[in-house]
Amino acid sequence: MSDTDADRPSAPFSLELSDDVVQMRDWLHEFAASVIRPAAAEWDEREETPWPVLEEAAKVGLYSLDFYAQQYLEGSGLGIPVAFEELFWGDAGIGLALAGSSLAAVAVVANGTPEQVGEWCPQMFGGPGDLKLGAFCSSEPEAGSDVGAIRTRAVYDAAADEWVLNGVKTWATNGGIANVHVVVASVDPSLRSRGQASFIVPPGTAGLSMGQKFRKHGIRASHTAEVVLSDVRVPGRCVVGGRARLDERLARVREGGPGGEQAAMKTFEASRPGVAAMAVGVARAAVEYAAEYSRTRVQFGRPIGQNQGVAFMLADMRSSVDAARLLTWRAAWMARQGKPFTGAEGSMSKLVAGETAVRVTEQAIQILGGNGYTREYPVERWHRDAKIFTIFEGTSEIQRMIIGRAVTGLDVR
């Protein structure tokens, strides 16, 4: 250690959560254990939005703009990851039904004006007895990971001061049933992703309809559907961030200058640590359940957890979950402190947490044996739910590409 190092005052470092976050975590855990888990199997089988659970969540202040805003603004950045881990520990399908509107809200908060945030975000949640939903619509039948291939068009009608949207969106959480839709569309297709913007479609706007509702492998209590836009007209003020800022950005790009962050990618980057936390919640549920099962399931005269084959598997599972959580917390902390993900820290959290969830839920089934393969036990549902975390909001392959670019400094494709 140099003299300079010795003279430098030490900076505090802690992984302790604040008292407020701990209280929120414990409150949410109780709600997840007493309300979400008992309802999980039923709504998974029904494949419907669990409105009664959302209503209960609204009554206690969980399903509300105020709750999510408090957690997003929490100083350490860990409010949202801790909240999402507990909700998805309860159940991923119901958890996404409770959290799905927040992605649309993030799209407006991350890119919009204060006036847009104040006007539209409350209409994505509503309140007890008058629940509302929000939907973020980016993916298309021919544009999933390749957001530059988005074909949905937004054309400005100067005479009416309106934007006219046409296209089809797919894989939209709450798509078609939401009160407020946030739609990524191309304003100048020649610029690909740099010519895109997000548009707010207010409740009851003519021309927006629900297409196919998807029957999914997992997260089945969360509504996922196509959104069809046919000559959808929205006020000029509904372009997220404002028309003046959009015109300035497009002019800069056309002159060969930087275009800034693309609308959909900025939203996904902001939400990536939260998605990672969802995966951590599912994975943690599987580890805890398998560990308890290993203590009570007796074979050959002793609990199966006494066998090294099971205990070692559980040791790896628990270690992987904790490692995924730490990566998630790091990314969330960096985002809250305004530190850029120069090392692709957000993608690391999403990649590791998603693949950990798939692996440990499969291992939990293995530990339960035949019981784990039946719907009488929750691990098979958790395994089905886990797979989505390697697919949506950026596949594992896309995350590896982003990380690879950060590691090599090369344009990895």
mmCIF file of C-alpha atoms in Angstrom:
data_model
loop_
_atom_site.group_PDB
_atom_site.id
_atom_site.type_symbol
_atom_site.label_atom_id
_atom_site.label_comp_id
_atom_site.label_asym_id
_atom_site.label_seq_id
_atom_site.Cartn_x
_atom_site.Cartn_y
_atom_site.Cartn_z
ATOM 1 C CA MET A 1 0.000 0.000 0.000
ATOM 2 C CA SER A 2 1.385 3.390 -0.967
ATOM 3 C CA ASP A 3 1.495 6.388 1.353
ATOM 4 C CA THR A 4 -1.186 7.953 -0.820
ATOM 5 C CA ASP A 5 -3.458 4.976 -0.288
ATOM 6 C CA ALA A 6 -2.839 5.008 3.451
ATOM 7 C CA ASP A 7 -3.665 8.689 3.714
ATOM 8 C CA ARG A 8 -6.886 8.383 1.733
ATOM 9 C CA PRO A 9 -10.003 8.277 3.965
ATOM 10 C CA SER A 10 -11.843 4.970 3.775
ATOM 11 C CA ALA A 11 -15.227 4.957 2.069
ATOM 12 C CA PRO A 12 -18.019 2.986 3.741
ATOM 13 C CA PHE A 13 -19.243 -0.097 1.949
ATOM 14 C CA SER A 14 -22.300 -2.035 2.945
ATOM 15 C CA LEU A 15 -24.732 -4.566 1.532
ATOM 16 C CA GLU A 16 -27.187 -3.807 4.323
ATOM 17 C CA LEU A 17 -30.600 -2.723 3.105
ATOM 18 C CA SER A 18 -32.062 0.422 4.618
ATOM 19 C CA ASP A 19 -34.731 0.090 7.278
ATOM 20 C CA ASP A 20 -37.363 1.352 4.824
ATOM 21 C CA VAL A 21 -36.446 -1.263 2.209
ATOM 22 C CA VAL A 22 -36.393 -4.023 4.833
ATOM 23 C CA GLN A 23 -39.870 -3.039 6.040
ATOM 24 C CA MET A 24 -41.155 -2.943 2.466
ATOM 25 C CA ARG A 25 -39.582 -6.345 1.745
ATOM 26 C CA ASP A 26 -41.141 -7.958 4.798
ATOM 27 C CA TRP A 27 -44.552 -6.414 4.025
ATOM 28 C CA LEU A 28 -44.412 -7.654 0.437
ATOM 29 C CA HIS A 29 -43.247 -11.096 1.514
ATOM 30 C CA GLU A 30 -46.286 -11.425 3.757
ATOM 31 C CA PHE A 31 -48.567 -10.364 0.904
ATOM 32 C CA ALA A 32 -46.871 -12.815 -1.466
ATOM 33 C CA ALA A 33 -47.169 -15.664 1.044
ATOM 34 C CA SER A 34 -50.759 -15.009 2.132
ATOM 35 C CA VAL A 35 -52.402 -13.673 -1.049
ATOM 36 C CA ILE A 36 -50.335 -14.490 -4.148
ATOM 37 C CA ARG A 37 -49.172 -18.058 -3.490
ATOM 38 C CA PRO A 38 -52.580 -19.464 -2.514
ATOM 39 C CA ALA A 39 -54.016 -18.106 -5.778
ATOM 40 C CA ALA A 40 -51.111 -19.009 -8.066
ATOM 41 C CA ALA A 41 -52.129 -22.464 -9.289
ATOM 42 C CA GLU A 42 -55.717 -21.411 -10.009
ATOM 43 C CA TRP A 43 -54.789 -18.425 -12.188
ATOM 44 C CA ASP A 44 -52.061 -20.388 -13.944
ATOM 45 C CA GLU A 45 -54.703 -22.932 -14.976
ATOM 46 C CA ARG A 46 -57.251 -20.254 -15.909
ATOM 47 C CA GLU A 47 -54.706 -18.283 -17.970
ATOM 48 C CA GLU A 48 -56.483 -15.046 -17.124
ATOM 49 C CA THR A 49 -55.557 -11.736 -15.528
ATOM 50 C CA PRO A 50 -56.025 -12.249 -11.759
ATOM 51 C CA TRP A 51 -58.245 -9.220 -11.168
ATOM 52 C CA PRO A 52 -59.178 -10.187 -7.578
ATOM 53 C CA VAL A 53 -55.495 -10.314 -6.620
ATOM 54 C CA LEU A 54 -54.845 -6.961 -8.302
ATOM 55 C CA GLU A 55 -57.791 -5.527 -6.381
ATOM 56 C CA GLU A 56 -56.379 -6.790 -3.073
ATOM 57 C CA ALA A 57 -53.002 -5.332 -4.010
ATOM 58 C CA ALA A 58 -54.609 -1.993 -4.841
ATOM 59 C CA LYS A 59 -56.437 -1.913 -1.502
ATOM 60 C CA VAL A 60 -53.169 -2.172 0.435
ATOM 61 C CA GLY A 61 -51.344 0.291 -1.844
ATOM 62 C CA LEU A 62 -49.193 -2.259 -3.650
ATOM 63 C CA TYR A 63 -50.777 -1.935 -7.087
ATOM 64 C CA SER A 64 -50.374 1.813 -7.381
ATOM 65 C CA LEU A 65 -48.250 4.421 -9.116
ATOM 66 C CA ASP A 66 -47.251 5.768 -5.718
ATOM 67 C CA PHE A 67 -45.752 2.440 -4.621
ATOM 68 C CA TYR A 68 -43.726 1.934 -7.788
ATOM 69 C CA ALA A 69 -42.603 5.571 -7.845
ATOM 70 C CA GLN A 70 -41.357 5.301 -4.267
ATOM 71 C CA GLN A 71 -39.350 2.211 -5.076
ATOM 72 C CA TYR A 72 -37.906 3.628 -8.313
ATOM 73 C CA LEU A 73 -36.820 6.760 -6.459
ATOM 74 C CA GLU A 74 -35.402 4.888 -3.456
ATOM 75 C CA GLY A 75 -31.891 6.212 -2.910
ATOM 76 C CA SER A 76 -29.878 2.999 -3.138
ATOM 77 C CA GLY A 77 -31.643 1.787 -6.271
ATOM 78 C CA LEU A 78 -32.582 -1.473 -4.549
ATOM 79 C CA GLY A 79 -36.257 -0.739 -3.912
ATOM 80 C CA ILE A 80 -37.511 -2.183 -7.208
ATOM 81 C CA PRO A 81 -35.230 -5.272 -7.247
ATOM 82 C CA VAL A 82 -36.207 -6.166 -3.687
ATOM 83 C CA ALA A 83 -39.915 -5.626 -4.432
ATOM 84 C CA PHE A 84 -39.843 -7.655 -7.646
ATOM 85 C CA GLU A 85 -37.935 -10.510 -6.016
ATOM 86 C CA GLU A 86 -40.641 -10.870 -3.375
ATOM 87 C CA LEU A 87 -43.542 -10.608 -5.841
ATOM 88 C CA PHE A 88 -42.044 -13.230 -8.137
ATOM 89 C CA TRP A 89 -41.110 -15.427 -5.196
ATOM 90 C CA GLY A 90 -44.873 -15.510 -4.713
ATOM 91 C CA ASP A 91 -45.655 -16.320 -8.353
ATOM 92 C CA ALA A 92 -44.256 -15.113 -11.657
ATOM 93 C CA GLY A 93 -47.559 -14.960 -13.541
ATOM 94 C CA ILE A 94 -49.361 -12.955 -10.869
ATOM 95 C CA GLY A 95 -46.184 -10.995 -10.238
ATOM 96 C CA LEU A 96 -46.072 -9.897 -13.865
ATOM 97 C CA ALA A 97 -49.769 -9.021 -13.759
ATOM 98 C CA LEU A 98 -48.925 -6.739 -10.827
ATOM 99 C CA ALA A 99 -45.733 -5.336 -12.365
ATOM 100 C CA GLY A 100 -46.615 -5.263 -16.073
ATOM 101 C CA SER A 101 -48.000 -1.738 -16.038
ATOM 102 C CA SER A 102 -44.752 -0.470 -14.570
ATOM 103 C CA LEU A 103 -42.848 -1.190 -17.814
ATOM 104 C CA ALA A 104 -45.149 1.174 -19.705
ATOM 105 C CA ALA A 105 -44.699 3.712 -16.910
ATOM 106 C CA VAL A 106 -40.914 3.334 -17.127
ATOM 107 C CA ALA A 107 -41.088 4.046 -20.872
ATOM 108 C CA VAL A 108 -42.743 7.384 -20.118
ATOM 109 C CA VAL A 109 -40.634 8.215 -17.048
ATOM 110 C CA ALA A 110 -37.342 7.391 -18.795
ATOM 111 C CA ASN A 111 -38.051 9.371 -21.960
ATOM 112 C CA GLY A 112 -41.027 11.656 -21.349
ATOM 113 C CA THR A 113 -41.648 15.172 -20.143
ATOM 114 C CA PRO A 114 -42.791 15.894 -16.566
ATOM 115 C CA GLU A 115 -46.212 16.800 -17.962
ATOM 116 C CA GLN A 116 -46.510 13.439 -19.731
ATOM 117 C CA VAL A 117 -45.467 11.553 -16.607
ATOM 118 C CA GLY A 118 -48.025 13.417 -14.513
ATOM 119 C CA GLU A 119 -50.856 12.977 -17.000
ATOM 120 C CA TRP A 120 -50.470 9.403 -18.220
ATOM 121 C CA CYS A 121 -48.707 7.315 -15.563
ATOM 122 C CA PRO A 122 -51.580 7.538 -13.026
ATOM 123 C CA GLN A 123 -53.930 6.256 -15.745
ATOM 124 C CA MET A 124 -51.869 3.064 -15.963
ATOM 125 C CA PHE A 125 -52.813 1.991 -12.422
ATOM 126 C CA GLY A 126 -56.045 3.601 -11.262
ATOM 127 C CA GLY A 127 -57.132 2.679 -7.746
ATOM 128 C CA PRO A 128 -59.258 0.258 -5.707
ATOM 129 C CA GLY A 129 -62.545 -0.387 -7.457
ATOM 130 C CA ASP A 130 -61.287 1.286 -10.628
ATOM 131 C CA LEU A 131 -58.181 -0.617 -11.706
ATOM 132 C CA LYS A 132 -56.253 0.453 -14.810
ATOM 133 C CA LEU A 133 -53.494 -1.175 -16.857
ATOM 134 C CA GLY A 134 -50.581 0.033 -18.948
ATOM 135 C CA ALA A 135 -48.933 -1.774 -21.885
ATOM 136 C CA PHE A 136 -45.549 -1.227 -23.524
ATOM 137 C CA CYS A 137 -45.642 -2.305 -27.170
ATOM 138 C CA SER A 138 -42.305 -2.753 -28.920
ATOM 139 C CA SER A 139 -41.926 -6.235 -30.461
ATOM 140 C CA GLU A 140 -43.468 -7.083 -33.818
ATOM 141 C CA PRO A 141 -43.936 -10.322 -35.777
ATOM 142 C CA GLU A 142 -40.768 -9.517 -37.782
ATOM 143 C CA ALA A 143 -38.986 -7.400 -35.177
ATOM 144 C CA GLY A 144 -38.196 -9.048 -31.856
ATOM 145 C CA SER A 145 -34.521 -8.833 -30.915
ATOM 146 C CA ASP A 146 -33.955 -6.714 -34.053
ATOM 147 C CA VAL A 147 -35.727 -3.535 -32.961
ATOM 148 C CA GLY A 148 -34.326 -1.749 -35.981
ATOM 149 C CA ALA A 149 -36.727 -3.798 -38.127
ATOM 150 C CA ILE A 150 -39.848 -2.261 -36.556
ATOM 151 C CA ARG A 151 -42.411 -1.535 -39.294
ATOM 152 C CA THR A 152 -45.126 0.225 -37.313
ATOM 153 C CA ARG A 153 -45.262 3.737 -38.764
ATOM 154 C CA ALA A 154 -46.060 7.049 -37.172
ATOM 155 C CA VAL A 155 -46.855 9.858 -39.610
ATOM 156 C CA TYR A 156 -47.442 13.422 -38.459
ATOM 157 C CA ASP A 157 -50.577 15.148 -39.734
ATOM 158 C CA ALA A 158 -49.665 18.818 -39.364
ATOM 159 C CA ALA A 159 -53.129 20.102 -40.229
ATOM 160 C CA ALA A 160 -54.714 18.178 -37.350
ATOM 161 C CA ASP A 161 -51.637 18.188 -35.080
ATOM 162 C CA GLU A 162 -51.988 14.426 -34.765
ATOM 163 C CA TRP A 163 -49.814 11.365 -35.215
ATOM 164 C CA VAL A 164 -51.292 8.523 -37.274
ATOM 165 C CA LEU A 165 -50.087 5.045 -36.249
ATOM 166 C CA ASN A 166 -50.381 1.876 -38.316
ATOM 167 C CA GLY A 167 -48.911 -1.558 -37.620
ATOM 168 C CA VAL A 168 -49.077 -4.701 -35.518
ATOM 169 C CA LYS A 169 -47.344 -5.248 -32.197
ATOM 170 C CA THR A 170 -46.877 -8.626 -30.555
ATOM 171 C CA TRP A 171 -45.886 -10.131 -27.188
ATOM 172 C CA ALA A 172 -47.366 -7.096 -25.420
ATOM 173 C CA THR A 173 -48.028 -7.576 -21.712
ATOM 174 C CA ASN A 174 -51.574 -6.244 -21.104
ATOM 175 C CA GLY A 175 -51.791 -5.660 -24.854
ATOM 176 C CA GLY A 176 -55.263 -4.725 -26.059
ATOM 177 C CA ILE A 177 -56.798 -4.681 -22.581
ATOM 178 C CA ALA A 178 -54.666 -1.845 -21.181
ATOM 179 C CA ASN A 179 -56.065 1.615 -20.668
ATOM 180 C CA VAL A 180 -52.867 3.301 -21.836
ATOM 181 C CA HIS A 181 -50.586 1.820 -24.512
ATOM 182 C CA VAL A 182 -47.059 3.090 -25.157
ATOM 183 C CA VAL A 183 -46.144 2.146 -28.731
ATOM 184 C CA VAL A 184 -42.696 2.229 -30.341
ATOM 185 C CA ALA A 185 -43.015 3.263 -33.991
ATOM 186 C CA SER A 186 -40.826 4.382 -36.856
ATOM 187 C CA VAL A 187 -40.995 8.042 -37.840
ATOM 188 C CA ASP A 188 -38.227 7.730 -40.458
ATOM 189 C CA PRO A 189 -37.676 4.101 -41.565
ATOM 190 C CA SER A 190 -34.495 5.031 -43.448
ATOM 191 C CA LEU A 191 -32.808 5.690 -40.101
ATOM 192 C CA ARG A 192 -33.845 2.291 -38.669
ATOM 193 C CA SER A 193 -33.693 2.352 -34.850
ATOM 194 C CA ARG A 194 -32.455 5.951 -34.799
ATOM 195 C CA GLY A 195 -35.632 7.036 -36.557
ATOM 196 C CA GLN A 196 -37.991 5.596 -33.932
ATOM 197 C CA ALA A 197 -39.978 7.175 -31.128
ATOM 198 C CA SER A 198 -42.528 6.111 -28.510
ATOM 199 C CA PHE A 199 -46.142 7.274 -28.619
ATOM 200 C CA ILE A 200 -48.798 7.328 -25.912
ATOM 201 C CA VAL A 201 -52.163 5.974 -27.048
ATOM 202 C CA PRO A 202 -54.825 7.323 -24.651
ATOM 203 C CA PRO A 203 -57.727 5.216 -23.344
ATOM 204 C CA GLY A 204 -60.508 4.554 -25.825
ATOM 205 C CA THR A 205 -58.583 5.688 -28.901
ATOM 206 C CA ALA A 206 -60.262 4.463 -32.083
ATOM 207 C CA GLY A 207 -58.351 2.039 -34.283
ATOM 208 C CA LEU A 208 -56.492 0.169 -31.539
ATOM 209 C CA SER A 209 -57.640 -3.389 -30.972
ATOM 210 C CA MET A 210 -56.411 -6.655 -29.528
ATOM 211 C CA GLY A 211 -55.260 -9.318 -31.955
ATOM 212 C CA GLN A 212 -54.292 -12.839 -30.943
ATOM 213 C CA LYS A 213 -54.083 -13.604 -27.244
ATOM 214 C CA PHE A 214 -51.207 -16.005 -26.654
ATOM 215 C CA ARG A 215 -51.493 -19.241 -24.696
ATOM 216 C CA LYS A 216 -48.104 -19.511 -23.074
ATOM 217 C CA HIS A 217 -45.785 -22.126 -21.578
ATOM 218 C CA GLY A 218 -45.462 -20.123 -18.363
ATOM 219 C CA ILE A 219 -46.392 -16.806 -16.664
ATOM 220 C CA ARG A 220 -49.918 -17.680 -17.712
ATOM 221 C CA ALA A 221 -51.687 -15.358 -15.261
ATOM 222 C CA SER A 222 -50.170 -12.455 -17.191
ATOM 223 C CA HIS A 223 -52.083 -11.348 -20.292
ATOM 224 C CA THR A 224 -49.956 -11.361 -23.473
ATOM 225 C CA ALA A 225 -51.400 -10.448 -26.858
ATOM 226 C CA GLU A 226 -51.000 -8.734 -30.207
ATOM 227 C CA VAL A 227 -51.998 -5.098 -30.564
ATOM 228 C CA VAL A 228 -53.361 -3.977 -33.926
ATOM 229 C CA LEU A 229 -53.085 -0.292 -34.859
ATOM 230 C CA SER A 230 -55.251 0.799 -37.793
ATOM 231 C CA ASP A 231 -55.149 4.539 -38.518
ATOM 232 C CA VAL A 232 -54.805 5.246 -34.809
ATOM 233 C CA ARG A 233 -54.775 9.017 -34.310
ATOM 234 C CA VAL A 234 -53.207 10.478 -31.174
ATOM 235 C CA PRO A 235 -52.635 14.147 -30.273
ATOM 236 C CA GLY A 236 -49.309 15.658 -31.306
ATOM 237 C CA ARG A 237 -48.342 16.028 -27.658
ATOM 238 C CA CYS A 238 -48.445 12.229 -27.248
ATOM 239 C CA VAL A 239 -44.997 11.595 -28.723
ATOM 240 C CA VAL A 240 -42.930 10.681 -25.674
ATOM 241 C CA GLY A 241 -40.446 13.433 -24.910
ATOM 242 C CA GLY A 242 -42.237 15.987 -27.086
ATOM 243 C CA ARG A 243 -42.175 16.742 -30.797
ATOM 244 C CA ALA A 244 -39.524 19.457 -30.555
ATOM 245 C CA ARG A 245 -37.025 17.052 -29.022
ATOM 246 C CA LEU A 246 -37.864 14.392 -31.605
ATOM 247 C CA ASP A 247 -37.420 16.837 -34.518
ATOM 248 C CA GLU A 248 -34.104 17.997 -33.096
ATOM 249 C CA ARG A 249 -32.852 14.430 -32.744
ATOM 250 C CA LEU A 250 -33.927 13.392 -36.240
ATOM 251 C CA ALA A 251 -32.292 16.482 -37.772
ATOM 252 C CA ARG A 252 -29.054 15.700 -35.960
ATOM 253 C CA VAL A 253 -29.073 12.095 -37.165
ATOM 254 C CA ARG A 254 -29.796 13.092 -40.765
ATOM 255 C CA GLU A 255 -26.770 15.381 -40.661
ATOM 256 C CA GLY A 256 -24.608 12.479 -39.528
ATOM 257 C CA GLY A 257 -24.591 13.307 -35.839
ATOM 258 C CA PRO A 258 -25.340 11.046 -32.863
ATOM 259 C CA GLY A 259 -28.930 10.021 -32.356
ATOM 260 C CA GLY A 260 -28.814 9.329 -28.645
ATOM 261 C CA GLU A 261 -30.416 6.269 -27.117
ATOM 262 C CA GLN A 262 -33.135 4.467 -29.075
ATOM 263 C CA ALA A 263 -36.571 4.609 -27.398
ATOM 264 C CA ALA A 264 -37.171 0.881 -26.895
ATOM 265 C CA MET A 265 -33.579 0.124 -25.935
ATOM 266 C CA LYS A 266 -33.527 2.899 -23.340
ATOM 267 C CA THR A 267 -36.657 1.435 -21.776
ATOM 268 C CA PHE A 268 -35.237 -2.098 -21.761
ATOM 269 C CA GLU A 269 -31.912 -0.909 -20.343
ATOM 270 C CA ALA A 270 -33.706 0.882 -17.511
ATOM 271 C CA SER A 271 -35.821 -2.181 -16.730
ATOM 272 C CA ARG A 272 -33.142 -4.877 -17.086
ATOM 273 C CA PRO A 273 -32.094 -5.079 -13.393
ATOM 274 C CA GLY A 274 -35.778 -5.270 -12.430
ATOM 275 C CA VAL A 275 -36.325 -8.194 -14.806
ATOM 276 C CA ALA A 276 -33.241 -9.872 -13.357
ATOM 277 C CA ALA A 277 -34.739 -9.486 -9.872
ATOM 278 C CA MET A 278 -37.913 -11.211 -11.068
ATOM 279 C CA ALA A 279 -35.834 -14.195 -12.159
ATOM 280 C CA VAL A 280 -34.018 -14.203 -8.816
ATOM 281 C CA GLY A 281 -37.380 -14.400 -7.043
ATOM 282 C CA VAL A 282 -38.458 -17.477 -9.013
ATOM 283 C CA ALA A 283 -35.078 -19.126 -8.512
ATOM 284 C CA ARG A 284 -35.065 -18.420 -4.777
ATOM 285 C CA ALA A 285 -38.539 -19.929 -4.430
ATOM 286 C CA ALA A 286 -37.324 -23.139 -6.050
ATOM 287 C CA VAL A 287 -34.216 -23.380 -3.874
ATOM 288 C CA GLU A 288 -36.147 -22.830 -0.659
ATOM 289 C CA TYR A 289 -38.819 -25.350 -1.591
ATOM 290 C CA ALA A 290 -36.304 -27.997 -2.665
ATOM 291 C CA ALA A 291 -34.268 -27.478 0.509
ATOM 292 C CA GLU A 292 -37.333 -27.940 2.721
ATOM 293 C CA TYR A 293 -38.344 -31.017 0.745
ATOM 294 C CA SER A 294 -34.856 -32.477 1.199
ATOM 295 C CA ARG A 295 -35.227 -32.151 4.981
ATOM 296 C CA THR A 296 -38.587 -33.925 5.159
ATOM 297 C CA ARG A 297 -38.422 -36.509 2.338
ATOM 298 C CA VAL A 298 -37.021 -39.758 3.752
ATOM 299 C CA GLN A 299 -35.508 -42.467 1.573
ATOM 300 C CA PHE A 300 -33.350 -45.392 2.706
ATOM 301 C CA GLY A 301 -33.968 -44.413 6.309
ATOM 302 C CA ARG A 302 -32.762 -40.810 6.222
ATOM 303 C CA PRO A 303 -33.668 -37.389 4.769
ATOM 304 C CA ILE A 304 -32.524 -37.133 1.174
ATOM 305 C CA GLY A 305 -30.750 -33.882 2.036
ATOM 306 C CA GLN A 306 -28.149 -35.944 3.884
ATOM 307 C CA ASN A 307 -27.041 -37.418 0.571
ATOM 308 C CA GLN A 308 -24.138 -35.529 -0.950
ATOM 309 C CA GLY A 309 -25.724 -35.711 -4.392
ATOM 310 C CA VAL A 310 -28.677 -33.657 -3.156
ATOM 311 C CA ALA A 311 -26.812 -31.422 -0.701
ATOM 312 C CA PHE A 312 -24.161 -30.507 -3.273
ATOM 313 C CA MET A 313 -26.861 -29.688 -5.812
ATOM 314 C CA LEU A 314 -28.571 -27.425 -3.286
ATOM 315 C CA ALA A 315 -25.243 -25.788 -2.460
ATOM 316 C CA ASP A 316 -24.714 -24.900 -6.116
ATOM 317 C CA MET A 317 -28.306 -23.707 -6.475
ATOM 318 C CA ARG A 318 -28.113 -21.401 -3.463
ATOM 319 C CA SER A 319 -24.720 -20.025 -4.500
ATOM 320 C CA SER A 320 -25.972 -19.289 -8.007
ATOM 321 C CA VAL A 321 -29.037 -17.453 -6.733
ATOM 322 C CA ASP A 322 -26.984 -15.297 -4.371
ATOM 323 C CA ALA A 323 -24.499 -14.492 -7.156
ATOM 324 C CA ALA A 324 -27.352 -13.491 -9.474
ATOM 325 C CA ARG A 325 -28.815 -11.262 -6.774
ATOM 326 C CA LEU A 326 -25.491 -9.482 -6.238
ATOM 327 C CA LEU A 327 -25.120 -8.800 -9.968
ATOM 328 C CA THR A 328 -28.684 -7.489 -9.970
ATOM 329 C CA TRP A 329 -28.121 -5.215 -6.999
ATOM 330 C CA ARG A 330 -24.913 -3.854 -8.547
ATOM 331 C CA ALA A 331 -26.693 -2.957 -11.785
ATOM 332 C CA ALA A 332 -29.645 -1.422 -9.949
ATOM 333 C CA TRP A 333 -27.341 0.624 -7.710
ATOM 334 C CA MET A 334 -25.349 1.851 -10.721
ATOM 335 C CA ALA A 335 -28.508 2.857 -12.570
ATOM 336 C CA ARG A 336 -29.820 4.802 -9.570
ATOM 337 C CA GLN A 337 -26.489 6.600 -9.114
ATOM 338 C CA GLY A 338 -26.446 7.575 -12.779
ATOM 339 C CA LYS A 339 -23.441 5.402 -13.592
ATOM 340 C CA PRO A 340 -23.463 4.132 -17.201
ATOM 341 C CA PHE A 341 -23.337 0.397 -17.884
ATOM 342 C CA THR A 342 -19.969 0.659 -19.623
ATOM 343 C CA GLY A 343 -19.222 -2.965 -18.769
ATOM 344 C CA ALA A 344 -22.713 -4.154 -19.753
ATOM 345 C CA GLU A 345 -23.585 -4.621 -16.090
ATOM 346 C CA GLY A 346 -27.319 -4.498 -16.795
ATOM 347 C CA SER A 347 -27.036 -7.255 -19.378
ATOM 348 C CA MET A 348 -24.875 -9.328 -17.023
ATOM 349 C CA SER A 349 -27.577 -9.209 -14.367
ATOM 350 C CA LYS A 350 -30.312 -10.219 -16.812
ATOM 351 C CA LEU A 351 -28.241 -13.004 -18.406
ATOM 352 C CA VAL A 352 -27.043 -14.622 -15.194
ATOM 353 C CA ALA A 353 -30.330 -14.288 -13.304
ATOM 354 C CA GLY A 354 -32.421 -15.628 -16.188
ATOM 355 C CA GLU A 355 -30.252 -18.651 -16.839
ATOM 356 C CA THR A 356 -29.909 -19.312 -13.113
ATOM 357 C CA ALA A 357 -33.695 -19.403 -12.770
ATOM 358 C CA VAL A 358 -34.026 -21.970 -15.564
ATOM 359 C CA ARG A 359 -31.263 -24.159 -14.158
ATOM 360 C CA VAL A 360 -32.232 -24.167 -10.484
ATOM 361 C CA THR A 361 -35.936 -24.744 -11.146
ATOM 362 C CA GLU A 362 -34.985 -27.779 -13.223
ATOM 363 C CA GLN A 363 -32.729 -28.978 -10.403
ATOM 364 C CA ALA A 364 -35.594 -28.504 -7.945
ATOM 365 C CA ILE A 365 -37.730 -30.829 -10.068
ATOM 366 C CA GLN A 366 -34.896 -33.351 -10.017
ATOM 367 C CA ILE A 367 -34.685 -33.211 -6.224
ATOM 368 C CA LEU A 368 -38.435 -33.786 -5.895
ATOM 369 C CA GLY A 369 -38.279 -36.589 -8.444
ATOM 370 C CA GLY A 370 -41.667 -37.722 -9.737
ATOM 371 C CA ASN A 371 -43.447 -35.333 -7.379
ATOM 372 C CA GLY A 372 -41.638 -32.429 -8.980
ATOM 373 C CA TYR A 373 -43.006 -33.352 -12.377
ATOM 374 C CA THR A 374 -46.631 -33.063 -11.256
ATOM 375 C CA ARG A 375 -48.842 -30.025 -10.845
ATOM 376 C CA GLU A 376 -49.477 -31.035 -7.246
ATOM 377 C CA TYR A 377 -46.156 -29.355 -6.451
ATOM 378 C CA PRO A 378 -45.237 -25.817 -7.519
ATOM 379 C CA VAL A 379 -41.743 -26.489 -8.871
ATOM 380 C CA GLU A 380 -43.000 -27.583 -12.302
ATOM 381 C CA ARG A 381 -44.858 -24.269 -12.636
ATOM 382 C CA TRP A 382 -41.796 -22.334 -11.532
ATOM 383 C CA HIS A 383 -39.739 -24.156 -14.159
ATOM 384 C CA ARG A 384 -42.252 -23.216 -16.854
ATOM 385 C CA ASP A 385 -42.278 -19.620 -15.605
ATOM 386 C CA ALA A 386 -38.487 -19.365 -15.467
ATOM 387 C CA LYS A 387 -37.888 -19.942 -19.162
ATOM 388 C CA ILE A 388 -39.284 -16.560 -20.175
ATOM 389 C CA PHE A 389 -36.370 -14.799 -18.472
ATOM 390 C CA THR A 390 -33.971 -16.080 -21.127
ATOM 391 C CA ILE A 391 -36.273 -14.772 -23.874
ATOM 392 C CA PHE A 392 -38.205 -11.565 -23.201
ATOM 393 C CA GLU A 393 -36.725 -8.063 -22.959
ATOM 394 C CA GLY A 394 -33.596 -9.288 -24.692
ATOM 395 C CA THR A 395 -32.744 -12.966 -25.179
ATOM 396 C CA SER A 396 -29.694 -14.500 -23.528
ATOM 397 C CA GLU A 397 -27.984 -14.392 -26.903
ATOM 398 C CA ILE A 398 -28.608 -10.653 -27.215
ATOM 399 C CA GLN A 399 -27.278 -10.117 -23.681
ATOM 400 C CA ARG A 400 -24.135 -12.072 -24.556
ATOM 401 C CA MET A 401 -23.668 -9.950 -27.669
ATOM 402 C CA ILE A 402 -23.925 -6.759 -25.605
ATOM 403 C CA ILE A 403 -21.505 -8.121 -23.000
ATOM 404 C CA GLY A 404 -19.181 -9.367 -25.741
ATOM 405 C CA ARG A 405 -19.007 -5.892 -27.245
ATOM 406 C CA ALA A 406 -18.143 -4.444 -23.836
ATOM 407 C CA VAL A 407 -15.456 -7.068 -23.223
ATOM 408 C CA THR A 408 -13.780 -6.914 -26.647
ATOM 409 C CA GLY A 409 -14.465 -3.348 -27.685
ATOM 410 C CA LEU A 410 -15.436 -4.763 -31.077
ATOM 411 C CA ASP A 411 -18.683 -4.631 -33.024
ATOM 412 C CA VAL A 412 -19.763 -8.172 -32.209
ATOM 413 C CA ARG A 413 -22.660 -9.344 -34.387
#
